[in-house]
Amino acid sequence: MEKERSITHPDFSKCPICSAISKENMEELYRSMKYKISGYTRGEVIARQGDICKHLYILIKGAVKTEMVTDTGGLLTIENIEAVRPLASAFLFAEDNRFPVDVTATEESVVLTIPKEEVIKLFQKDAGFLERYIMYNSNKTQFLSNKLQVVTIKTIKAKLAHYLLEQLNICHTVSPSVNTFQMDKNQTELAKFFGVTRPALARTLSELAQDGLIATERNKITVLKKQALQNLLG
Amino acid sequence: MEKERSITHPDFSKCPICSAISKENMEELYRSMKYKISGYTRGEVIARQGDICKHLYILIKGAVKTEMVTDTGGLLTIENIEAVRPLASAFLFAEDNRFPVDVTATEESVVLTIPKEEVIKLFQKDAGFLERYIMYNSNKTQFLSNKLQVVTIKTIKAKLAHYLLEQLNICHTVSPSVNTFQMDKNQTELAKFFGVTRPALARTLSELAQDGLIATERNKITVLKKQALQNLLG
DNA sequence: AAAACAGTGTAACATTTGTTACACTTGTGA
DNA sequence: TCACAAGTGTAACAAATGTTACACTGTTTT
């Protein structure tokens, strides 16, 4: 009984775009809107690369992965998404509204689908939902722009300098005089984030330390010459 | 007189998001909405990095560049934008709604600004405008995702393979049996597009030719072993 | 305490790419 | 026709990064 109820009326409070929908509109949605709720088992395919995207997909339970099939049949995992999140918010309204990826459930999952026309109706009824929807896509654009910039940085040294200065800024917002901070990733993770190998990253770190720009102690870092780090960027 | 008129009633038909606004709503806009039209001379700054973005900016005449100021004072050009295009469509509604770049006029330019509240009102009045706005951002997200994927490709050989297969696909939509096509960029441009040096690109091209995967003749290319090219991707 | 394990520091060597330089072709304008 | 510029092909060398391997530390498991 409890499970039944949680599926018909899922918890949207954690969803970045649905949490804004007013109570009345939510009731209205369940009463009069065309929508569908589907369950998927682990490994089941939710959407295929190339499929036309005519619905807004909202993952309300479980987790999925998105993969791209290369021409040779090789698989490339793009993203892992956990509930509660929209699955195709940027494709529904794009000119080329086809899925660029396969979407596969990695756990027992539940997906709510709403037809495009109904989403547009909901936009007109609920300004909060509309604003959140636009905000979500805008945030994504910003995130991608930023990521693209970071990826574009050529050398490991410059990537590291960029990252360290960013971390330093964050820790300065707490206390501007402290130049020592804990890294939020370990070396292995950071190397993967940069798209480089772990030994190469460790080497670059020790080079920076040798040159006296920073001091390292496990994954605690002290910035000694901020100016010199900044010079590495340009 | 003609110029005066063209400034008060600019031509929005080329604007990807404004072209959808209905005639009535456009009249309404000019009658009752708060909006501002500003002219800028070459070199003048339209918006500064860090400025809060409270308006929708639409470049209705001229051209601008967007640049990022690094901490050291170095400049990094991000994008060149020509009229008619929105300038900050993704920042207006993002959580962090500050300009990440300086926007500077590169020609005599004219910019229309509409306050955020008025844009929301217009969304509610004009579903076509709303849809175009969302579509524009969605397209941008797709473009960036794609770009990110391409940039993430590591070796020049794989980049080239990806590019050549893409070009081959385009030319196959015209005539599926032809495997020869003209490159849409010269080597120097392509090298810049990949973010590599020209000699490195030329070397890779001649390696592919030596291995018999392609045949080159000036900037005309014949794909000989499509399968082998595809193997270079994964 | 011993063993297993994850994270780290480091080194030798291979591969890829950048740097620089120069020769060759082609088209263009003086 | 000649000089010049732009695009291209190529080579030698330098720099950056990947690959692989191993030792060391601290933590967790047994």
Coordinates of N, CA, C and O in Angstrom, one line a residue, chain B residues 12-79:
Chain B
F12 N 13.5 42.2 -36.4 CA 13.7 41.0 -35.6 C 13.6 39.7 -36.4 O 13.7 38.6 -35.8
S13 N 13.4 39.7 -37.6 CA 13.1 38.5 -38.4 C 14.3 37.6 -38.4 O 14.2 36.4 -38.5
K14 N 15.5 38.1 -38.2 CA 16.7 37.3 -38.2 C 17.1 36.8 -36.8 O 18.0 36.1 -36.6
C15 N 16.4 37.3 -35.8 CA 16.7 36.9 -34.4 C 16.1 35.6 -34.0 O 14.9 35.4 -34.2
P16 N 16.9 34.6 -33.6 CA 16.4 33.3 -33.3 C 15.3 33.2 -32.3 O 14.6 32.2 -32.3
I17 N 15.2 34.2 -31.4 CA 14.2 34.1 -30.4 C 13.1 35.1 -30.6 O 11.9 34.9 -30.2
C18 N 13.4 36.2 -31.2 CA 12.4 37.3 -31.3 C 11.5 37.2 -32.5 O 10.4 37.7 -32.6
S19 N 12.0 36.4 -33.5 CA 11.3 36.3 -34.7 C 9.9 35.7 -34.5 O 9.0 35.8 -35.3
A20 N 9.7 35.0 -33.4 CA 8.5 34.3 -33.1 C 7.4 35.2 -32.5 O 6.2 34.9 -32.5
I21 N 7.8 36.4 -32.1 CA 6.9 37.3 -31.4 C 5.8 37.7 -32.4 O 6.1 38.2 -33.5
S22 N 4.6 37.6 -32.0 CA 3.5 38.0 -32.9 C 3.4 39.5 -33.1 O 3.9 40.2 -32.3
K23 N 2.8 39.9 -34.2 CA 2.8 41.3 -34.5 C 2.1 42.1 -33.4 O 2.6 43.2 -33.0
E24 N 1.0 41.6 -32.9 CA 0.3 42.3 -31.9 C 1.1 42.4 -30.6 O 1.2 43.5 -30.0
N25 N 1.8 41.3 -30.2 CA 2.6 41.4 -29.0 C 3.8 42.3 -29.2 O 4.2 43.0 -28.3
M26 N 4.3 42.4 -30.4 CA 5.4 43.3 -30.7 C 4.9 44.8 -30.6 O 5.6 45.6 -29.9
E27 N 3.7 45.1 -31.1 CA 3.2 46.4 -30.9 C 3.0 46.7 -29.4 O 3.4 47.8 -29.0
E28 N 2.4 45.8 -28.8 CA 2.2 45.9 -27.3 C 3.5 46.2 -26.6 O 3.6 47.0 -25.7
L29 N 4.5 45.4 -27.0 CA 5.8 45.6 -26.4 C 6.3 47.0 -26.5 O 6.7 47.7 -25.6
Y30 N 6.2 47.6 -27.7 CA 6.7 48.9 -27.9 C 5.8 50.0 -27.2 O 6.3 51.0 -26.8
R31 N 4.5 49.6 -27.0 CA 3.6 50.6 -26.4 C 3.8 50.6 -24.9 O 4.0 51.6 -24.3
S32 N 3.8 49.4 -24.3 CA 3.6 49.4 -22.8 C 4.8 48.8 -22.1 O 4.9 48.9 -20.9
M33 N 5.7 48.2 -22.7 CA 6.8 47.5 -22.0 C 7.9 48.5 -21.6 O 8.2 49.4 -22.4
K34 N 8.6 48.2 -20.5 CA 9.8 48.9 -20.2 C 10.9 48.2 -21.0 O 11.2 47.1 -20.9
Y35 N 11.5 49.0 -21.9 CA 12.7 48.5 -22.6 C 13.6 49.7 -22.9 O 13.2 50.8 -22.7
K36 N 14.8 49.4 -23.3 CA 15.8 50.4 -23.5 C 16.6 50.1 -24.7 O 16.9 48.9 -24.9
I37 N 16.9 51.1 -25.6 CA 17.7 50.8 -26.7 C 19.0 51.7 -26.5 O 18.8 52.9 -26.3
S38 N 20.1 51.1 -26.6 CA 21.4 51.8 -26.4 C 22.3 51.6 -27.6 O 22.4 50.5 -28.1
G39 N 23.0 52.7 -27.9 CA 24.0 52.6 -29.0 C 25.4 52.5 -28.4 O 25.7 53.1 -27.3
Y40 N 26.3 51.8 -29.0 CA 27.7 51.7 -28.5 C 28.6 51.9 -29.7 O 28.4 51.4 -30.8
T41 N 29.7 52.6 -29.4 CA 30.7 52.8 -30.4 C 31.8 51.6 -30.3 O 31.8 51.0 -29.3
R42 N 32.5 51.4 -31.4 CA 33.5 50.4 -31.4 C 34.4 50.5 -30.2 O 35.0 51.6 -29.9
G43 N 34.6 49.4 -29.4 CA 35.5 49.3 -28.3 C 34.8 49.6 -27.0 O 35.3 49.4 -25.9
E44 N 33.5 50.1 -27.0 CA 32.8 50.4 -25.8 C 32.4 49.2 -25.1 O 32.0 48.2 -25.8
V45 N 32.3 49.2 -23.8 CA 32.0 48.0 -23.0 C 30.4 48.0 -22.8 O 29.9 49.0 -22.3
I46 N 29.8 46.9 -23.1 CA 28.4 46.7 -22.9 C 28.0 46.1 -21.6 O 27.1 46.5 -20.9
A47 N 28.8 45.1 -21.2 CA 28.6 44.6 -19.8 C 30.0 44.1 -19.3 O 30.8 43.7 -20.1
R48 N 30.1 44.1 -18.0 CA 31.4 43.7 -17.4 C 31.3 42.4 -16.7 O 30.2 42.1 -16.1
Q49 N 32.4 41.6 -16.7 CA 32.5 40.4 -16.0 C 32.1 40.6 -14.5 O 32.6 41.5 -13.9
G50 N 31.1 39.9 -14.0 CA 30.7 40.0 -12.6 C 29.4 40.8 -12.5 O 28.8 40.7 -11.4
D51 N 29.1 41.6 -13.5 CA 27.8 42.4 -13.4 C 26.7 41.4 -13.2 O 26.6 40.4 -13.8
I52 N 25.7 41.8 -12.4 CA 24.5 41.1 -12.3 C 23.7 41.2 -13.5 O 23.6 42.3 -14.1
C53 N 23.1 40.1 -14.0 CA 22.4 40.2 -15.3 C 20.9 40.2 -15.0 O 20.3 39.2 -14.7
K54 N 20.3 41.4 -15.1 CA 18.9 41.5 -14.8 C 18.0 41.8 -16.0 O 16.8 41.9 -16.0
H55 N 18.7 41.8 -17.2 CA 18.0 42.1 -18.4 C 18.3 41.1 -19.5 O 19.4 40.5 -19.5
L56 N 17.4 41.0 -20.4 CA 17.7 40.2 -21.6 C 18.3 41.2 -22.6 O 17.7 42.3 -22.8
Y57 N 19.5 40.9 -23.1 CA 20.2 41.8 -24.0 C 20.0 41.2 -25.4 O 20.3 40.0 -25.6
I58 N 19.6 42.0 -26.3 CA 19.5 41.6 -27.7 C 20.3 42.5 -28.6 O 20.0 43.7 -28.6
L59 N 21.3 41.9 -29.2 CA 22.1 42.7 -30.1 C 21.4 42.9 -31.4 O 21.2 41.9 -32.2
I60 N 20.9 44.1 -31.7 CA 20.1 44.3 -32.9 C 20.9 44.9 -34.1 O 20.4 44.8 -35.2
K61 N 22.1 45.4 -33.8 CA 22.9 45.8 -34.9 C 24.4 45.8 -34.5 O 24.7 46.0 -33.3
G62 N 25.2 45.4 -35.4 CA 26.7 45.4 -35.1 C 27.2 44.1 -34.7 O 26.6 43.0 -35.1
A63 N 28.3 44.1 -33.9 CA 28.9 42.9 -33.5 C 29.6 43.1 -32.2 O 30.1 44.2 -31.9
V64 N 29.7 42.1 -31.4 CA 30.5 42.2 -30.1 C 31.4 41.0 -29.9 O 31.3 40.0 -30.6
K65 N 32.3 41.2 -29.0 CA 33.1 40.0 -28.6 C 33.0 39.8 -27.1 O 32.7 40.8 -26.4
T66 N 33.1 38.6 -26.7 CA 33.0 38.3 -25.2 C 34.4 37.8 -24.8 O 35.0 37.0 -25.4
E67 N 34.9 38.4 -23.7 CA 36.3 38.1 -23.3 C 36.3 37.8 -21.8 O 35.5 38.4 -21.0
M68 N 37.1 37.0 -21.4 CA 37.3 36.7 -20.0 C 38.6 37.2 -19.5 O 39.6 37.1 -20.1
V69 N 38.5 38.0 -18.4 CA 39.7 38.5 -17.8 C 40.2 37.5 -16.8 O 39.5 37.2 -15.8
T70 N 41.4 37.0 -17.0 CA 42.0 36.1 -16.0 C 42.5 36.9 -14.8 O 42.6 38.1 -14.9
D71 N 42.8 36.2 -13.7 CA 43.2 36.9 -12.5 C 44.5 37.8 -12.7 O 44.7 38.7 -12.0
T72 N 45.3 37.4 -13.7 CA 46.5 38.1 -13.9 C 46.3 39.3 -14.8 O 47.2 40.1 -15.1
G73 N 45.1 39.5 -15.3 CA 44.8 40.6 -16.2 C 44.9 40.2 -17.7 O 44.7 41.0 -18.6
G74 N 45.3 38.9 -17.9 CA 45.3 38.5 -19.3 C 43.9 38.3 -19.9 O 43.0 38.1 -19.2
L75 N 43.8 38.5 -21.2 CA 42.5 38.5 -21.8 C 42.3 37.2 -22.6 O 43.3 36.7 -23.3
L76 N 41.2 36.6 -22.6 CA 40.9 35.4 -23.3 C 39.6 35.6 -24.1 O 38.5 35.7 -23.5
T77 N 39.7 35.7 -25.4 CA 38.4 35.9 -26.2 C 37.6 34.6 -26.2 O 38.2 33.5 -26.6
I78 N 36.4 34.6 -25.9 CA 35.5 33.4 -25.8 C 34.7 33.3 -27.1 O 34.6 32.2 -27.7
E79 N 34.1 34.4 -27.5 CA 33.1 34.2 -28.6 C 32.9 35.6 -29.3 O 33.1 36.6 -28.7

